[in-house]
Amino acid sequence: AGMTHPEGAVEPGAVRIDAISVEEAGPLRAVIRLEGEAVVKEPPRVILRLEAYANRPFVRVIHSVEFTQRDPRRVFVRRMGLRLPLTLDKVGRKLAAGGENGAVVLPDAGRTGLRQTSHLNYEIWQTARGARRRQVRESAHCSRGWLDVADERSGLTVIERDMWQEYPKELCFDGAS
């Protein structure tokens, strides 16, 4: 979580995980709970649950934040998200995003993102390596809420359920990190 504290100082809010536990370990589903605090002046509690299902190629992530500030009316959340470091080959890397009419295949770039700015607009954008400005590759009404990156060996697809209804939301891939 990235916040602006009531005094006006920007707090980047990296999270320190203090506890990891197995909440459920059944034959069909396993749930791992990670709990910690953001490293800020008045730290909110952060809970991540990872659900894995037998014979399924995906992991469901549930991300919760409990704001514990003395006056929550004065805490302004700037961003909240997850960073997933990947080790993908730069040669043969493929990118795609869920546009209104299906998959939008994109060239490899420095950064790529899908941003739902309102219930009536989304942008699929890219920034070339070393450039500062974003180039909008597609813009329409309701995105399908997914971003996919893969190489010849493996890949990752991130899906934000109900992305266009719960704007503003953004999925981003940074090729450098």
PDB file of C-alpha atoms in Angstrom:
ATOM      1  CA  ALA A   1       0.000   0.000   0.000  1.00  0.00           C
ATOM      2  CA  GLY A   2       1.240   3.482  -0.801  1.00  0.00           C
ATOM      3  CA  MET A   3      -0.352   6.226   1.281  1.00  0.00           C
ATOM      4  CA  THR A   4      -0.148   9.895   2.034  1.00  0.00           C
ATOM      5  CA  HIS A   5      -0.091  10.455   5.765  1.00  0.00           C
ATOM      6  CA  PRO A   6      -2.272  13.247   7.286  1.00  0.00           C
ATOM      7  CA  GLU A   7       0.836  15.394   7.769  1.00  0.00           C
ATOM      8  CA  GLY A   8       1.356  15.192   4.004  1.00  0.00           C
ATOM      9  CA  ALA A   9       4.413  12.933   3.770  1.00  0.00           C
ATOM     10  CA  VAL A  10       4.285  10.223   1.126  1.00  0.00           C
ATOM     11  CA  GLU A  11       4.848   6.756   2.589  1.00  0.00           C
ATOM     12  CA  PRO A  12       5.780   4.049   0.066  1.00  0.00           C
ATOM     13  CA  GLY A  13       4.487   1.297   2.343  1.00  0.00           C
ATOM     14  CA  ALA A  14       6.519  -1.794   1.528  1.00  0.00           C
ATOM     15  CA  VAL A  15       5.086  -4.754   3.454  1.00  0.00           C
ATOM     16  CA  ARG A  16       7.105  -6.844   5.903  1.00  0.00           C
ATOM     17  CA  ILE A  17       5.651 -10.364   6.276  1.00  0.00           C
ATOM     18  CA  ASP A  18       5.835 -11.490   9.924  1.00  0.00           C
ATOM     19  CA  ALA A  19       3.889 -14.769   9.874  1.00  0.00           C
ATOM     20  CA  ILE A  20       3.182 -17.537   7.397  1.00  0.00           C
ATOM     21  CA  SER A  21       0.717 -20.299   8.226  1.00  0.00           C
ATOM     22  CA  VAL A  22      -1.249 -23.068   6.551  1.00  0.00           C
ATOM     23  CA  GLU A  23      -4.958 -22.366   7.052  1.00  0.00           C
ATOM     24  CA  GLU A  24      -6.182 -25.356   5.090  1.00  0.00           C
ATOM     25  CA  ALA A  25      -4.339 -28.413   3.790  1.00  0.00           C
ATOM     26  CA  GLY A  26      -6.939 -30.663   2.217  1.00  0.00           C
ATOM     27  CA  PRO A  27      -6.594 -33.063  -0.663  1.00  0.00           C
ATOM     28  CA  LEU A  28      -8.331 -30.681  -3.100  1.00  0.00           C
ATOM     29  CA  ARG A  29      -7.435 -27.218  -1.790  1.00  0.00           C
ATOM     30  CA  ALA A  30      -4.633 -25.617   0.203  1.00  0.00           C
ATOM     31  CA  VAL A  31      -4.700 -22.110   1.697  1.00  0.00           C
ATOM     32  CA  ILE A  32      -1.510 -20.330   2.808  1.00  0.00           C
ATOM     33  CA  ARG A  33      -1.866 -17.155   4.904  1.00  0.00           C
ATOM     34  CA  LEU A  34       0.821 -14.477   4.933  1.00  0.00           C
ATOM     35  CA  GLU A  35       0.426 -11.685   7.463  1.00  0.00           C
ATOM     36  CA  GLY A  36       2.468  -8.576   8.060  1.00  0.00           C
ATOM     37  CA  GLU A  37       2.510  -4.804   8.294  1.00  0.00           C
ATOM     38  CA  ALA A  38       3.328  -1.998   5.917  1.00  0.00           C
ATOM     39  CA  VAL A  39       6.478  -0.137   6.891  1.00  0.00           C
ATOM     40  CA  VAL A  40       4.917   3.289   7.522  1.00  0.00           C
ATOM     41  CA  LYS A  41       4.271   5.665  10.435  1.00  0.00           C
ATOM     42  CA  GLU A  42       0.893   4.111  11.364  1.00  0.00           C
ATOM     43  CA  PRO A  43       1.157   0.622   9.841  1.00  0.00           C
ATOM     44  CA  PRO A  44      -1.909  -1.115   8.420  1.00  0.00           C
ATOM     45  CA  ARG A  45      -2.099  -4.891   8.771  1.00  0.00           C
ATOM     46  CA  VAL A  46      -1.796  -6.757   5.462  1.00  0.00           C
ATOM     47  CA  ILE A  47      -3.099 -10.295   4.935  1.00  0.00           C
ATOM     48  CA  LEU A  48      -2.488 -12.321   1.776  1.00  0.00           C
ATOM     49  CA  ARG A  49      -4.137 -15.665   1.216  1.00  0.00           C
ATOM     50  CA  LEU A  50      -2.895 -17.963  -1.536  1.00  0.00           C
ATOM     51  CA  GLU A  51      -5.372 -20.667  -2.584  1.00  0.00           C
ATOM     52  CA  ALA A  52      -4.098 -23.577  -4.660  1.00  0.00           C
ATOM     53  CA  TYR A  53      -6.385 -26.253  -6.085  1.00  0.00           C
ATOM     54  CA  ALA A  54      -5.515 -29.840  -7.053  1.00  0.00           C
ATOM     55  CA  ASN A  55      -4.873 -30.331 -10.777  1.00  0.00           C
ATOM     56  CA  ARG A  56      -5.356 -26.622 -11.542  1.00  0.00           C
ATOM     57  CA  PRO A  57      -2.664 -24.418 -13.158  1.00  0.00           C
ATOM     58  CA  PHE A  58      -3.561 -21.271 -11.188  1.00  0.00           C
ATOM     59  CA  VAL A  59      -3.285 -19.789  -7.717  1.00  0.00           C
ATOM     60  CA  ARG A  60      -5.973 -17.464  -6.369  1.00  0.00           C
ATOM     61  CA  VAL A  61      -4.690 -14.487  -4.362  1.00  0.00           C
ATOM     62  CA  ILE A  62      -6.867 -12.641  -1.842  1.00  0.00           C
ATOM     63  CA  HIS A  63      -5.297  -9.359  -0.703  1.00  0.00           C
ATOM     64  CA  SER A  64      -6.711  -7.650   2.419  1.00  0.00           C
ATOM     65  CA  VAL A  65      -5.578  -4.527   4.219  1.00  0.00           C
ATOM     66  CA  GLU A  66      -6.838  -3.466   7.650  1.00  0.00           C
ATOM     67  CA  PHE A  67      -6.262   0.249   8.141  1.00  0.00           C
ATOM     68  CA  THR A  68      -5.467   0.873  11.818  1.00  0.00           C
ATOM     69  CA  GLN A  69      -4.860   4.627  11.781  1.00  0.00           C
ATOM     70  CA  ARG A  70      -6.264   6.722  14.605  1.00  0.00           C
ATOM     71  CA  ASP A  71      -8.333   8.784  12.155  1.00  0.00           C
ATOM     72  CA  PRO A  72      -9.066   6.710   9.015  1.00  0.00           C
ATOM     73  CA  ARG A  73     -10.907   9.647   7.417  1.00  0.00           C
ATOM     74  CA  ARG A  74      -7.550  11.332   6.898  1.00  0.00           C
ATOM     75  CA  VAL A  75      -5.609   8.463   5.305  1.00  0.00           C
ATOM     76  CA  PHE A  76      -5.408   8.656   1.538  1.00  0.00           C
ATOM     77  CA  VAL A  77      -4.485   5.482  -0.322  1.00  0.00           C
ATOM     78  CA  ARG A  78      -2.423   6.302  -3.423  1.00  0.00           C
ATOM     79  CA  ARG A  79      -1.902   2.734  -4.602  1.00  0.00           C
ATOM     80  CA  MET A  80      -2.179  -0.825  -3.435  1.00  0.00           C
ATOM     81  CA  GLY A  81      -0.824  -3.808  -5.262  1.00  0.00           C
ATOM     82  CA  LEU A  82       1.290  -6.902  -5.550  1.00  0.00           C
ATOM     83  CA  ARG A  83       4.675  -7.263  -7.232  1.00  0.00           C
ATOM     84  CA  LEU A  84       5.410 -10.674  -8.702  1.00  0.00           C
ATOM     85  CA  PRO A  85       9.031 -11.003  -9.884  1.00  0.00           C
ATOM     86  CA  LEU A  86       9.343 -13.242 -12.958  1.00  0.00           C
ATOM     87  CA  THR A  87      12.348 -14.847 -14.622  1.00  0.00           C
ATOM     88  CA  LEU A  88      11.268 -14.823 -18.258  1.00  0.00           C
ATOM     89  CA  ASP A  89      13.581 -14.909 -21.244  1.00  0.00           C
ATOM     90  CA  LYS A  90      13.633 -11.610 -23.093  1.00  0.00           C
ATOM     91  CA  VAL A  91      13.976 -13.480 -26.373  1.00  0.00           C
ATOM     92  CA  GLY A  92      10.608 -14.823 -27.472  1.00  0.00           C
ATOM     93  CA  ARG A  93       8.629 -12.987 -24.813  1.00  0.00           C
ATOM     94  CA  LYS A  94       4.958 -12.514 -25.733  1.00  0.00           C
ATOM     95  CA  LEU A  95       2.479 -10.038 -24.286  1.00  0.00           C
ATOM     96  CA  ALA A  96      -1.309  -9.867 -24.543  1.00  0.00           C
ATOM     97  CA  ALA A  97      -4.087  -7.994 -22.760  1.00  0.00           C
ATOM     98  CA  GLY A  98      -7.837  -8.475 -22.503  1.00  0.00           C
ATOM     99  CA  GLY A  99      -9.453  -5.790 -24.628  1.00  0.00           C
ATOM    100  CA  GLU A 100     -13.162  -5.243 -25.142  1.00  0.00           C
ATOM    101  CA  ASN A 101     -13.275  -7.492 -28.219  1.00  0.00           C
ATOM    102  CA  GLY A 102     -10.832 -10.163 -26.980  1.00  0.00           C
ATOM    103  CA  ALA A 103      -7.076 -10.577 -26.783  1.00  0.00           C
ATOM    104  CA  VAL A 104      -4.865  -7.701 -27.906  1.00  0.00           C
ATOM    105  CA  VAL A 105      -1.436  -9.073 -28.869  1.00  0.00           C
ATOM    106  CA  LEU A 106       1.322  -6.566 -28.118  1.00  0.00           C
ATOM    107  CA  PRO A 107       4.971  -6.197 -29.113  1.00  0.00           C
ATOM    108  CA  ASP A 108       7.568  -6.596 -26.357  1.00  0.00           C
ATOM    109  CA  ALA A 109       8.293  -3.239 -24.726  1.00  0.00           C
ATOM    110  CA  GLY A 110       9.831  -1.821 -21.571  1.00  0.00           C
ATOM    111  CA  ARG A 111       6.521  -1.552 -19.723  1.00  0.00           C
ATOM    112  CA  THR A 112       3.025  -2.680 -20.682  1.00  0.00           C
ATOM    113  CA  GLY A 113      -0.226  -2.035 -18.866  1.00  0.00           C
ATOM    114  CA  LEU A 114      -3.991  -2.284 -18.873  1.00  0.00           C
ATOM    115  CA  ARG A 115      -5.689   0.572 -17.027  1.00  0.00           C
ATOM    116  CA  GLN A 116      -9.440   0.830 -16.457  1.00  0.00           C
ATOM    117  CA  THR A 117      -9.855   4.560 -15.821  1.00  0.00           C
ATOM    118  CA  SER A 118     -13.662   4.640 -15.494  1.00  0.00           C
ATOM    119  CA  HIS A 119     -16.638   2.405 -16.159  1.00  0.00           C
ATOM    120  CA  LEU A 120     -16.626   3.726 -19.722  1.00  0.00           C
ATOM    121  CA  ASN A 121     -12.916   3.757 -20.604  1.00  0.00           C
ATOM    122  CA  TYR A 122      -9.808   1.604 -20.536  1.00  0.00           C
ATOM    123  CA  GLU A 123      -6.371   1.935 -22.090  1.00  0.00           C
ATOM    124  CA  ILE A 124      -3.857  -0.683 -23.101  1.00  0.00           C
ATOM    125  CA  TRP A 125      -0.547   1.184 -23.077  1.00  0.00           C
ATOM    126  CA  GLN A 126       3.162   0.613 -23.549  1.00  0.00           C
ATOM    127  CA  THR A 127       6.332   2.537 -22.776  1.00  0.00           C
ATOM    128  CA  ALA A 128       9.430   1.744 -24.831  1.00  0.00           C
ATOM    129  CA  ARG A 129      12.695   1.001 -23.031  1.00  0.00           C
ATOM    130  CA  GLY A 130      14.292   4.280 -22.009  1.00  0.00           C
ATOM    131  CA  ALA A 131      11.229   6.351 -22.978  1.00  0.00           C
ATOM    132  CA  ARG A 132       9.146   8.381 -20.562  1.00  0.00           C
ATOM    133  CA  ARG A 133       5.842   8.685 -22.416  1.00  0.00           C
ATOM    134  CA  ARG A 134       3.205   6.023 -22.718  1.00  0.00           C
ATOM    135  CA  GLN A 135       1.787   5.054 -26.080  1.00  0.00           C
ATOM    136  CA  VAL A 136      -1.849   3.992 -26.004  1.00  0.00           C
ATOM    137  CA  ARG A 137      -2.250   0.841 -28.124  1.00  0.00           C
ATOM    138  CA  GLU A 138      -6.020   0.498 -27.652  1.00  0.00           C
ATOM    139  CA  SER A 139      -8.734   2.430 -25.884  1.00  0.00           C
ATOM    140  CA  ALA A 140     -12.397   1.461 -25.594  1.00  0.00           C
ATOM    141  CA  HIS A 141     -15.101   0.987 -22.947  1.00  0.00           C
ATOM    142  CA  CYS A 142     -14.921  -2.234 -20.886  1.00  0.00           C
ATOM    143  CA  SER A 143     -11.721  -4.264 -20.629  1.00  0.00           C
ATOM    144  CA  ARG A 144     -11.760  -7.979 -19.958  1.00  0.00           C
ATOM    145  CA  GLY A 145      -9.390  -7.404 -17.045  1.00  0.00           C
ATOM    146  CA  TRP A 146      -6.369  -9.595 -17.768  1.00  0.00           C
ATOM    147  CA  LEU A 147      -2.723  -9.220 -18.739  1.00  0.00           C
ATOM    148  CA  ASP A 148      -0.571 -12.129 -19.949  1.00  0.00           C
ATOM    149  CA  VAL A 149       3.195 -12.410 -20.359  1.00  0.00           C
ATOM    150  CA  ALA A 150       5.007 -15.568 -21.409  1.00  0.00           C
ATOM    151  CA  ASP A 151       8.183 -16.918 -22.946  1.00  0.00           C
ATOM    152  CA  GLU A 152       8.861 -20.311 -24.537  1.00  0.00           C
ATOM    153  CA  ARG A 153       9.016 -22.084 -21.130  1.00  0.00           C
ATOM    154  CA  SER A 154       6.509 -20.418 -18.835  1.00  0.00           C
ATOM    155  CA  GLY A 155       4.277 -17.449 -18.271  1.00  0.00           C
ATOM    156  CA  LEU A 156       1.894 -15.624 -16.008  1.00  0.00           C
ATOM    157  CA  THR A 157      -1.635 -14.346 -16.525  1.00  0.00           C
ATOM    158  CA  VAL A 158      -3.034 -11.908 -13.974  1.00  0.00           C
ATOM    159  CA  ILE A 159      -6.804 -11.468 -13.892  1.00  0.00           C
ATOM    160  CA  GLU A 160      -8.631  -8.683 -12.063  1.00  0.00           C
ATOM    161  CA  ARG A 161     -12.197  -9.887 -11.697  1.00  0.00           C
ATOM    162  CA  ASP A 162     -14.820  -7.194 -12.381  1.00  0.00           C
ATOM    163  CA  MET A 163     -12.100  -4.730 -13.369  1.00  0.00           C
ATOM    164  CA  TRP A 164     -14.318  -2.393 -15.368  1.00  0.00           C
ATOM    165  CA  GLN A 165     -16.930  -2.203 -12.591  1.00  0.00           C
ATOM    166  CA  GLU A 166     -14.384  -1.549  -9.841  1.00  0.00           C
ATOM    167  CA  TYR A 167     -12.283   1.137 -11.532  1.00  0.00           C
ATOM    168  CA  PRO A 168      -9.733   2.640 -11.206  1.00  0.00           C
ATOM    169  CA  LYS A 169      -7.583  -0.479 -11.568  1.00  0.00           C
ATOM    170  CA  GLU A 170      -4.377  -1.242 -13.426  1.00  0.00           C
ATOM    171  CA  LEU A 171      -2.328  -4.310 -14.318  1.00  0.00           C
ATOM    172  CA  CYS A 172       1.263  -3.602 -15.338  1.00  0.00           C
ATOM    173  CA  PHE A 173       4.282  -5.581 -16.568  1.00  0.00           C
ATOM    174  CA  ASP A 174       7.770  -4.077 -16.292  1.00  0.00           C
ATOM    175  CA  GLY A 175      10.276  -5.969 -18.434  1.00  0.00           C
ATOM    176  CA  ALA A 176      13.239  -4.624 -16.471  1.00  0.00           C
ATOM    177  CA  SER A 177      12.068  -5.961 -13.102  1.00  0.00           C
TER     178      SER A 177
END
